[in-house]
Coordinates of C-alpha atoms and ligand atoms in Angstrom, one line a residue:
X158 CA -27.1 -116.5 -194.0
X159 CA -29.6 -116.7 -196.7
X160 CA -32.1 -115.0 -194.5
X161 CA -29.7 -112.1 -193.9
X162 CA -29.2 -111.9 -197.6
X163 CA -32.7 -111.8 -198.4
X164 CA -33.4 -109.3 -195.8
X165 CA -30.9 -107.0 -197.3
X166 CA -32.2 -107.4 -200.8
X167 CA -36.0 -106.8 -199.7
X168 CA -34.6 -103.6 -197.9
X169 CA -32.7 -102.8 -201.3
X170 CA -35.7 -103.2 -203.5
X171 CA -37.9 -101.3 -201.1
X172 CA -35.7 -98.2 -200.9
X173 CA -35.4 -98.4 -204.8
X174 CA -38.8 -98.5 -205.4
X175 CA -39.0 -94.8 -204.1
X176 CA -36.6 -93.3 -206.4
X177 CA -35.1 -95.6 -208.9
X178 CA -35.3 -95.3 -212.5
X179 CA -35.6 -98.3 -214.8
X180 CA -33.4 -97.9 -217.7
X181 CA -32.8 -100.2 -220.8
X182 CA -28.9 -101.2 -221.4
X183 CA -28.0 -99.8 -224.9
X184 CA -26.7 -101.6 -227.8
X185 CA -22.9 -101.6 -227.8
X186 CA -22.7 -100.5 -224.1
X187 CA -20.3 -102.7 -222.0
X188 CA -19.6 -102.4 -218.2
X189 CA -16.5 -100.8 -218.8
X190 CA -18.1 -97.9 -220.9
X191 CA -20.7 -97.6 -218.4
X192 CA -18.3 -97.1 -215.6
X193 CA -16.5 -94.6 -217.7
X194 CA -19.9 -92.5 -217.9
X195 CA -20.8 -92.9 -214.5
X196 CA -17.3 -91.8 -213.5
X197 CA -16.7 -94.9 -211.4
X198 CA -12.9 -96.1 -211.2
X199 CA -12.5 -99.0 -213.5
X200 CA -10.5 -101.3 -210.7
X201 CA -13.8 -102.5 -209.6
X202 CA -14.0 -104.3 -212.8
X203 CA -10.3 -105.1 -213.3
X204 CA -9.9 -106.6 -209.8
X205 CA -12.6 -109.0 -210.4
X206 CA -11.9 -112.8 -210.8
X207 CA -11.7 -114.1 -214.4
X208 CA -15.1 -115.9 -214.1
X209 CA -16.8 -112.7 -212.7
X210 CA -15.3 -110.6 -215.7
X211 CA -16.9 -113.1 -217.7
X212 CA -20.3 -112.9 -216.1
X213 CA -19.9 -109.0 -216.6
X214 CA -20.0 -109.4 -220.2
X215 CA -23.4 -111.4 -220.0
X216 CA -25.1 -108.1 -220.0
X217 CA -27.7 -108.1 -222.9
X218 CA -28.5 -105.0 -224.9
X219 CA -32.1 -104.1 -224.4
X220 CA -32.2 -105.6 -220.7
X221 CA -33.9 -103.3 -218.3
X222 CA -31.9 -102.5 -215.1
X223 CA -32.5 -100.3 -212.1
X224 CA -30.3 -97.0 -211.1
X225 CA -30.5 -94.8 -208.6
X226 CA -28.6 -91.5 -208.1
X227 CA -27.8 -89.5 -205.0
X228 CA -28.3 -85.6 -204.3
X229 CA -25.0 -84.9 -206.2
X230 CA -26.2 -86.8 -209.0
X231 CA -23.6 -89.5 -208.6
X232 CA -24.4 -93.2 -208.8
X233 CA -25.6 -94.6 -205.7
X234 CA -27.0 -98.0 -206.5
X235 CA -27.5 -100.1 -209.9
X236 CA -28.9 -103.5 -210.5
X237 CA -27.8 -105.1 -213.8
X238 CA -29.4 -108.6 -214.6
X239 CA -26.9 -110.8 -216.3
X240 CA -29.2 -113.9 -216.5
X241 CA -32.4 -114.9 -215.2
X242 CA -31.1 -115.5 -211.7
X243 CA -28.2 -113.3 -211.2
X244 CA -27.4 -109.6 -211.3
X245 CA -24.5 -107.2 -211.0
X246 CA -24.8 -105.0 -208.0
X247 CA -22.7 -101.6 -207.8
X248 CA -23.0 -99.4 -204.8
X249 CA -21.4 -96.7 -203.2
X250 CA -19.7 -97.4 -199.8
X251 CA -18.2 -94.2 -198.5
X252 CA -16.3 -92.8 -201.1
X253 CA -15.6 -96.3 -202.9
X254 CA -17.9 -98.2 -205.2
X255 CA -18.2 -102.0 -204.5
X256 CA -19.3 -104.4 -207.2
X257 CA -20.9 -107.7 -206.5
X258 CA -22.8 -110.5 -208.1
X259 CA -26.1 -111.4 -206.2
X260 CA -29.1 -113.4 -206.8
X261 CA -32.3 -112.3 -208.2
X262 CA -35.1 -113.3 -206.1
X263 CA -38.0 -114.8 -208.0
X264 CA -41.0 -117.2 -207.5
X265 CA -40.8 -120.3 -209.6
X266 CA -44.6 -121.4 -210.3
X267 CA -45.5 -124.9 -211.9
X268 CA -49.1 -124.4 -213.6
X269 CA -51.0 -126.5 -216.0
X270 CA -52.8 -124.5 -218.6
X271 CA -55.8 -126.0 -220.6
X272 CA -56.8 -124.1 -223.7
X273 CA -59.7 -124.7 -226.2
X274 CA -58.7 -123.7 -229.7
X275 CA -60.8 -120.5 -231.0
X276 CA -58.3 -119.0 -233.5
X277 CA -54.9 -120.4 -233.3
X278 CA -53.0 -122.0 -230.5
X279 CA -50.6 -119.1 -230.3
X280 CA -53.4 -116.5 -230.1
X281 CA -55.6 -118.6 -227.5
X282 CA -52.5 -119.3 -225.5
X283 CA -51.9 -115.7 -225.1
X284 CA -55.7 -114.8 -224.6
X285 CA -55.9 -117.5 -221.8
X286 CA -52.6 -117.1 -219.8
X287 CA -51.3 -113.6 -221.1
X288 CA -47.9 -115.3 -221.6
X289 CA -46.5 -114.4 -224.9
X290 CA -43.2 -116.3 -224.4
X291 CA -45.4 -119.6 -223.2
X292 CA -47.2 -119.2 -226.7
X293 CA -43.9 -118.9 -228.7
X294 CA -42.3 -121.7 -226.9
X295 CA -45.2 -123.9 -227.5
X296 CA -45.5 -123.4 -231.1
X297 CA -41.8 -123.8 -231.5
X298 CA -41.9 -127.1 -229.9
X299 CA -44.8 -128.4 -231.7
X300 CA -44.5 -127.2 -235.2
X301 CA -42.5 -130.4 -236.3
X302 CA -45.1 -132.8 -235.1
X303 CA -48.4 -130.7 -235.8
X304 CA -49.6 -129.0 -238.6
X305 CA -51.5 -126.0 -237.2
X306 CA -53.6 -125.5 -240.3
X307 CA -55.5 -128.5 -239.8
X308 CA -56.8 -127.3 -236.3
X309 CA -60.7 -127.1 -235.5
X310 CA -62.6 -125.1 -233.2
X311 CA -62.9 -126.8 -229.9
X312 CA -59.5 -128.8 -230.3
X313 CA -57.7 -128.9 -226.9
X314 CA -54.1 -127.8 -225.7
X315 CA -52.7 -129.0 -222.3
X316 CA -49.4 -127.6 -221.3
X317 CA -47.6 -128.3 -218.0
X318 CA -44.7 -125.6 -217.7
X319 CA -42.6 -123.7 -215.0
X320 CA -42.8 -119.8 -214.9
X321 CA -40.7 -117.7 -213.0
X322 CA -42.7 -114.7 -211.5
X323 CA -40.9 -111.6 -210.0
X324 CA -43.2 -108.8 -208.4
X325 CA -46.4 -110.1 -209.9
X326 CA -44.9 -110.1 -213.3
X327 CA -43.7 -113.1 -215.7
X328 CA -40.1 -113.3 -215.5
X329 CA -37.7 -115.0 -217.8
X330 CA -38.5 -117.5 -220.4
X331 CA -41.1 -120.3 -219.3
X332 CA -40.0 -124.0 -219.4
X333 CA -42.5 -126.4 -220.8
X334 CA -42.3 -130.0 -218.9
X335 CA -45.0 -131.4 -221.0
X336 CA -47.9 -130.7 -223.3
X337 CA -50.2 -132.3 -225.7
X338 CA -52.7 -131.3 -228.4
X339 CA -56.1 -133.1 -228.6
X340 CA -57.2 -132.7 -232.4
X341 CA -60.5 -133.8 -233.5
X342 CA -60.5 -137.4 -235.0
X343 CA -56.9 -137.8 -234.4
X344 CA -54.4 -139.3 -231.6
X345 CA -53.3 -137.0 -229.3
X346 CA -49.8 -135.5 -230.0
X347 CA -47.4 -135.4 -227.0
X348 CA -44.1 -133.7 -226.3
X349 CA -42.1 -133.8 -223.2
X350 CA -38.9 -132.3 -222.1
X351 CA -36.5 -134.9 -221.1
X352 CA -34.8 -133.5 -217.8
X353 CA -31.6 -135.1 -218.8
X354 CA -30.7 -133.1 -221.7
X355 CA -33.5 -130.4 -221.8
X356 CA -34.7 -131.3 -225.2
X357 CA -38.3 -132.0 -226.4
X358 CA -39.2 -135.7 -227.4
X359 CA -42.5 -137.4 -228.6
X360 CA -44.0 -140.1 -226.5
X361 CA -41.8 -142.7 -228.0
X362 CA -38.3 -140.8 -227.1
X363 CA -38.0 -139.4 -230.8
X364 CA -36.2 -135.9 -230.6
X365 CA -38.4 -133.1 -231.8
X366 CA -35.5 -130.4 -231.6
X367 CA -33.8 -130.6 -234.8
X368 CA -30.5 -128.8 -234.0
X369 CA -27.7 -131.1 -232.6
X370 CA -24.5 -129.6 -231.2
X371 CA -21.0 -130.7 -231.7
X372 CA -17.7 -130.2 -229.6
X373 CA -16.3 -126.8 -231.4
X374 CA -12.7 -127.7 -231.4
X375 CA -10.0 -130.6 -230.6
X376 CA -9.2 -129.8 -227.0
X377 CA -6.6 -131.2 -224.4
X378 CA -8.8 -130.7 -221.3
X379 CA -11.7 -129.1 -219.7
X380 CA -10.2 -126.3 -217.4
X381 CA -13.3 -125.1 -216.2
X382 CA -16.8 -127.0 -216.1
X383 CA -20.3 -125.0 -216.2
X384 CA -21.6 -123.9 -212.9
X385 CA -25.0 -122.1 -212.5
X386 CA -25.4 -119.8 -209.7
X387 CA -23.7 -121.5 -206.7
X388 CA -23.1 -120.1 -203.4
X389 CA -19.4 -120.7 -202.4
X390 CA -19.5 -121.3 -198.6
X391 CA -15.8 -120.2 -198.2
X392 CA -15.8 -117.1 -200.3
X393 CA -19.1 -116.3 -199.3
X394 CA -20.5 -115.2 -202.5
X395 CA -22.0 -116.6 -205.5
X396 CA -20.0 -117.8 -208.1
X397 CA -21.1 -119.1 -211.8
X398 CA -19.4 -120.2 -215.0
X399 CA -22.0 -120.0 -217.8
X400 CA -20.0 -122.1 -220.1
X401 CA -17.3 -124.8 -220.5
X402 CA -13.5 -123.6 -220.9
X403 CA -11.7 -126.0 -223.4
X404 CA -8.0 -125.6 -223.0
X405 CA -6.2 -125.7 -226.3
X406 CA -2.9 -124.3 -227.9
X407 CA -3.2 -121.0 -229.2
X408 CA -4.3 -121.0 -233.0
X409 CA -6.1 -124.4 -232.9
X410 CA -9.2 -124.0 -235.0
X411 CA -12.8 -123.5 -233.5
X412 CA -15.9 -124.8 -235.5
X413 CA -19.4 -123.8 -235.4
X414 CA -21.2 -126.1 -232.9
X415 CA -24.2 -126.2 -235.2
X416 CA -25.5 -124.3 -238.2
X417 CA -26.9 -120.9 -237.7
X418 CA -26.9 -117.2 -238.2
X419 CA -23.7 -115.1 -236.8
X420 CA -25.1 -112.5 -234.8
X421 CA -22.0 -111.2 -233.2
X422 CA -18.4 -110.8 -234.1
X423 CA -16.2 -108.4 -232.0
X424 CA -14.9 -107.6 -228.5
X425 CA -17.1 -108.6 -225.6
X426 CA -15.4 -107.7 -222.5
X427 CA -14.4 -110.4 -220.3
X428 CA -14.9 -112.9 -223.1
X429 CA -12.4 -110.7 -225.3
X430 CA -12.7 -111.6 -229.0
X431 CA -16.0 -113.4 -229.2
X432 CA -18.6 -114.9 -231.6
X433 CA -22.2 -115.5 -231.3
X434 CA -24.4 -117.8 -233.6
X435 CA -28.0 -118.0 -233.4
X436 CA -29.5 -121.7 -234.0
X437 CA -32.7 -123.2 -234.4
X438 CA -35.0 -124.2 -231.6
X439 CA -34.3 -121.1 -229.4
X440 CA -30.6 -121.9 -229.2
X441 CA -27.4 -119.5 -229.2
X442 CA -23.7 -120.4 -228.8
X443 CA -20.9 -118.3 -227.7
X444 CA -17.3 -118.5 -228.3
X445 CA -15.0 -116.6 -226.4
X446 CA -11.1 -115.4 -226.1
X447 CA -10.5 -116.1 -229.7
X448 CA -6.9 -115.3 -230.8
X449 CA -8.6 -114.1 -234.3
X450 CA -11.6 -114.6 -236.5
X451 CA -12.0 -116.8 -239.7
X452 CA -12.3 -113.3 -241.8
X453 CA -14.9 -114.8 -244.2
X454 CA -17.3 -115.2 -241.0
X455 CA -18.8 -111.7 -240.2
X456 CA -21.9 -110.7 -238.4
X457 CA -25.1 -111.9 -240.3
X458 CA -23.2 -114.8 -242.2
X459 CA -24.7 -118.0 -242.2
X460 CA -22.5 -120.9 -241.1
X461 CA -22.9 -124.6 -241.3
X462 CA -22.0 -127.1 -238.7
X463 CA -18.3 -127.7 -238.6
X464 CA -17.2 -124.5 -240.3
X465 CA -14.2 -122.8 -239.2
X466 CA -15.1 -119.6 -237.5
X467 CA -12.0 -118.6 -235.7
X468 CA -8.8 -119.6 -233.4
X469 CA -8.1 -120.3 -229.9
X470 CA -6.4 -117.4 -228.0
X471 CA -6.3 -115.6 -224.8
X472 CA -7.9 -112.4 -225.5
X473 CA -9.9 -110.7 -222.6
X474 CA -7.4 -111.4 -220.0
X475 CA -7.8 -114.9 -219.6
X476 CA -5.2 -117.2 -218.0
X477 CA -4.0 -119.5 -220.8
X478 CA -4.8 -120.3 -224.1
X479 CA -8.4 -121.6 -224.2
X480 CA -12.0 -121.5 -225.5
X481 CA -14.9 -120.3 -223.6
X482 CA -17.9 -122.1 -225.2
X483 CA -21.5 -121.1 -223.9
X484 CA -24.9 -122.4 -225.2
X485 CA -28.1 -120.7 -224.2
X486 CA -31.7 -121.8 -224.8
X487 CA -34.2 -119.1 -224.9
X488 CA -31.7 -116.7 -223.3
X489 CA -30.7 -119.0 -220.4
X490 CA -27.3 -120.6 -220.1
X491 CA -27.5 -124.3 -220.4
X492 CA -24.6 -126.8 -219.6
X493 CA -23.1 -127.6 -223.0
X494 CA -21.4 -130.8 -221.9
X495 CA -25.0 -132.2 -221.1
X496 CA -26.8 -130.9 -224.0
X497 CA -23.8 -132.0 -226.4
X498 CA -23.8 -135.7 -225.2
X499 CA -27.2 -136.2 -226.5
X500 CA -26.7 -136.4 -230.3
X501 CA -29.2 -139.1 -231.3
X502 CA -32.3 -138.6 -233.0
X503 CA -34.2 -141.2 -231.0
X504 CA -33.5 -142.1 -227.3
X505 CA -32.3 -145.7 -226.7
X506 CA -31.2 -148.1 -224.2
X507 CA -30.9 -146.6 -220.3
X508 CA -31.6 -143.2 -221.3
X509 CA -35.0 -144.1 -223.3
X510 CA -36.3 -146.3 -220.3
X511 CA -35.5 -143.5 -218.0
X512 CA -37.6 -141.0 -220.2
X513 CA -40.5 -143.3 -220.7
X514 CA -40.7 -144.0 -217.0
X515 CA -40.8 -140.0 -216.2
X516 CA -43.2 -139.5 -218.9
X517 CA -45.7 -142.0 -217.9
X518 CA -47.2 -140.1 -214.8
X519 CA -46.5 -136.8 -216.6
X520 CA -49.2 -138.0 -219.2
X521 CA -51.6 -139.2 -216.9
X522 CA -51.6 -135.8 -215.2
X523 CA -52.0 -134.1 -218.6
X524 CA -55.0 -136.3 -219.6
X525 CA -56.6 -135.8 -216.2
X526 CA -57.0 -132.1 -217.1
X527 CA -59.1 -132.6 -220.1
X528 CA -61.2 -135.5 -218.7
X529 CA -62.2 -133.4 -215.7
X530 CA -62.6 -130.2 -217.6
X531 CA -65.2 -131.7 -220.0
X532 CA -67.9 -131.1 -217.8
X533 CA -67.1 -127.5 -217.5
X534 CA -66.3 -127.4 -221.3
X535 CA -70.2 -128.5 -221.5
X536 CA -71.4 -125.7 -219.4
X537 CA -69.2 -123.0 -221.1
X538 CA -68.8 -124.0 -224.7
X539 CA -66.1 -122.3 -226.9
X540 CA -64.6 -120.5 -223.8
X541 CA -60.9 -120.9 -222.9
X542 CA -60.2 -121.6 -219.2
X543 CA -57.4 -121.4 -217.0
X544 CA -56.7 -124.1 -214.4
X545 CA -55.4 -122.7 -211.1
X546 CA -54.0 -125.8 -209.4
X547 CA -50.6 -124.0 -208.8
X548 CA -47.9 -125.2 -206.4
X549 CA -45.7 -122.6 -205.4
X550 CA -41.9 -123.1 -204.5
X551 CA -39.8 -120.0 -203.6
X552 CA -36.5 -120.0 -204.9
X553 CA -33.6 -117.9 -203.9
Ligands
LIG669 ZN1 -15.1 -119.3 -219.6

């Protein structure tokens, strides 16, 4: 089955490469307004399941998408990414259009980057790896523990990370598994991402991500859990739910999960009345199906954790009153339940033990990069270098 899908996708991408236009999704455009412009019947959207409607509202302004027209200038195919791993595929089948959600094919590369400081970590990481997002994530994750102004030429950085690749280009945001900085006359500073919660901690299990998230309402039960791109064997299609649905009576208060800036307030397709808040650490939160907003909370407002932002409802054609709550890290949906279950500044007990065990080998691996590269460093002084021990796994 997977192979068939793969062949079809390769076929699509080959035929696409000939006549496809790459366009940028405009601000304010929704799938509905897009279908209107293309003169496509809107049933293909309205007949979707509740979760697929929500997925169609995940399209972000500014995302590049591929579109192909036929000879009569009617839409033939379009591929619109909705996450790093999934895309909306609309195509003409006879007189009718079909909408489906299909995976994006990419490679996942685990790499270790070794950098010798010449200018600044940000600049040097970009020069060595040509990866701006990696430089951003590195600076963001280290700025709590290292004063970047006190670095010297010749200080070292080692980063182990996962980067998605697509058609030879970096794709999506890199994930730093572990990294350290060796600053002259000082002990090495480490950060590691804890696989249990996706947050950064130091070598002793102290959290380096300052933002903590709280459940945004008093709910009755979780009516739908978070699922990230899963192939449903009976429905024979990909299903995903990029958030948690909390069932609660209409009008129940919704609070900001953490402090931040409101970046969206309005209608958001399948999410109905929605609010989005940007938090520190590269996080964003989404609240959907609201009955109404707190009028004081507008776009560009700053809110504190626990501030009232709106009320539970059923807007956006959802079944019963509930809150759809989504959390995103660097644009990628993460499981809110998992992220929220960790709310301590320092790991303790079993979770600390597990973390320290995990970190032990990773630390050894990172350290070995500097020890073995020291020789090269003597031969090529003041030059950055890029290690190439890659292990590649194909994901689909
Ligand atoms: Zn939902």
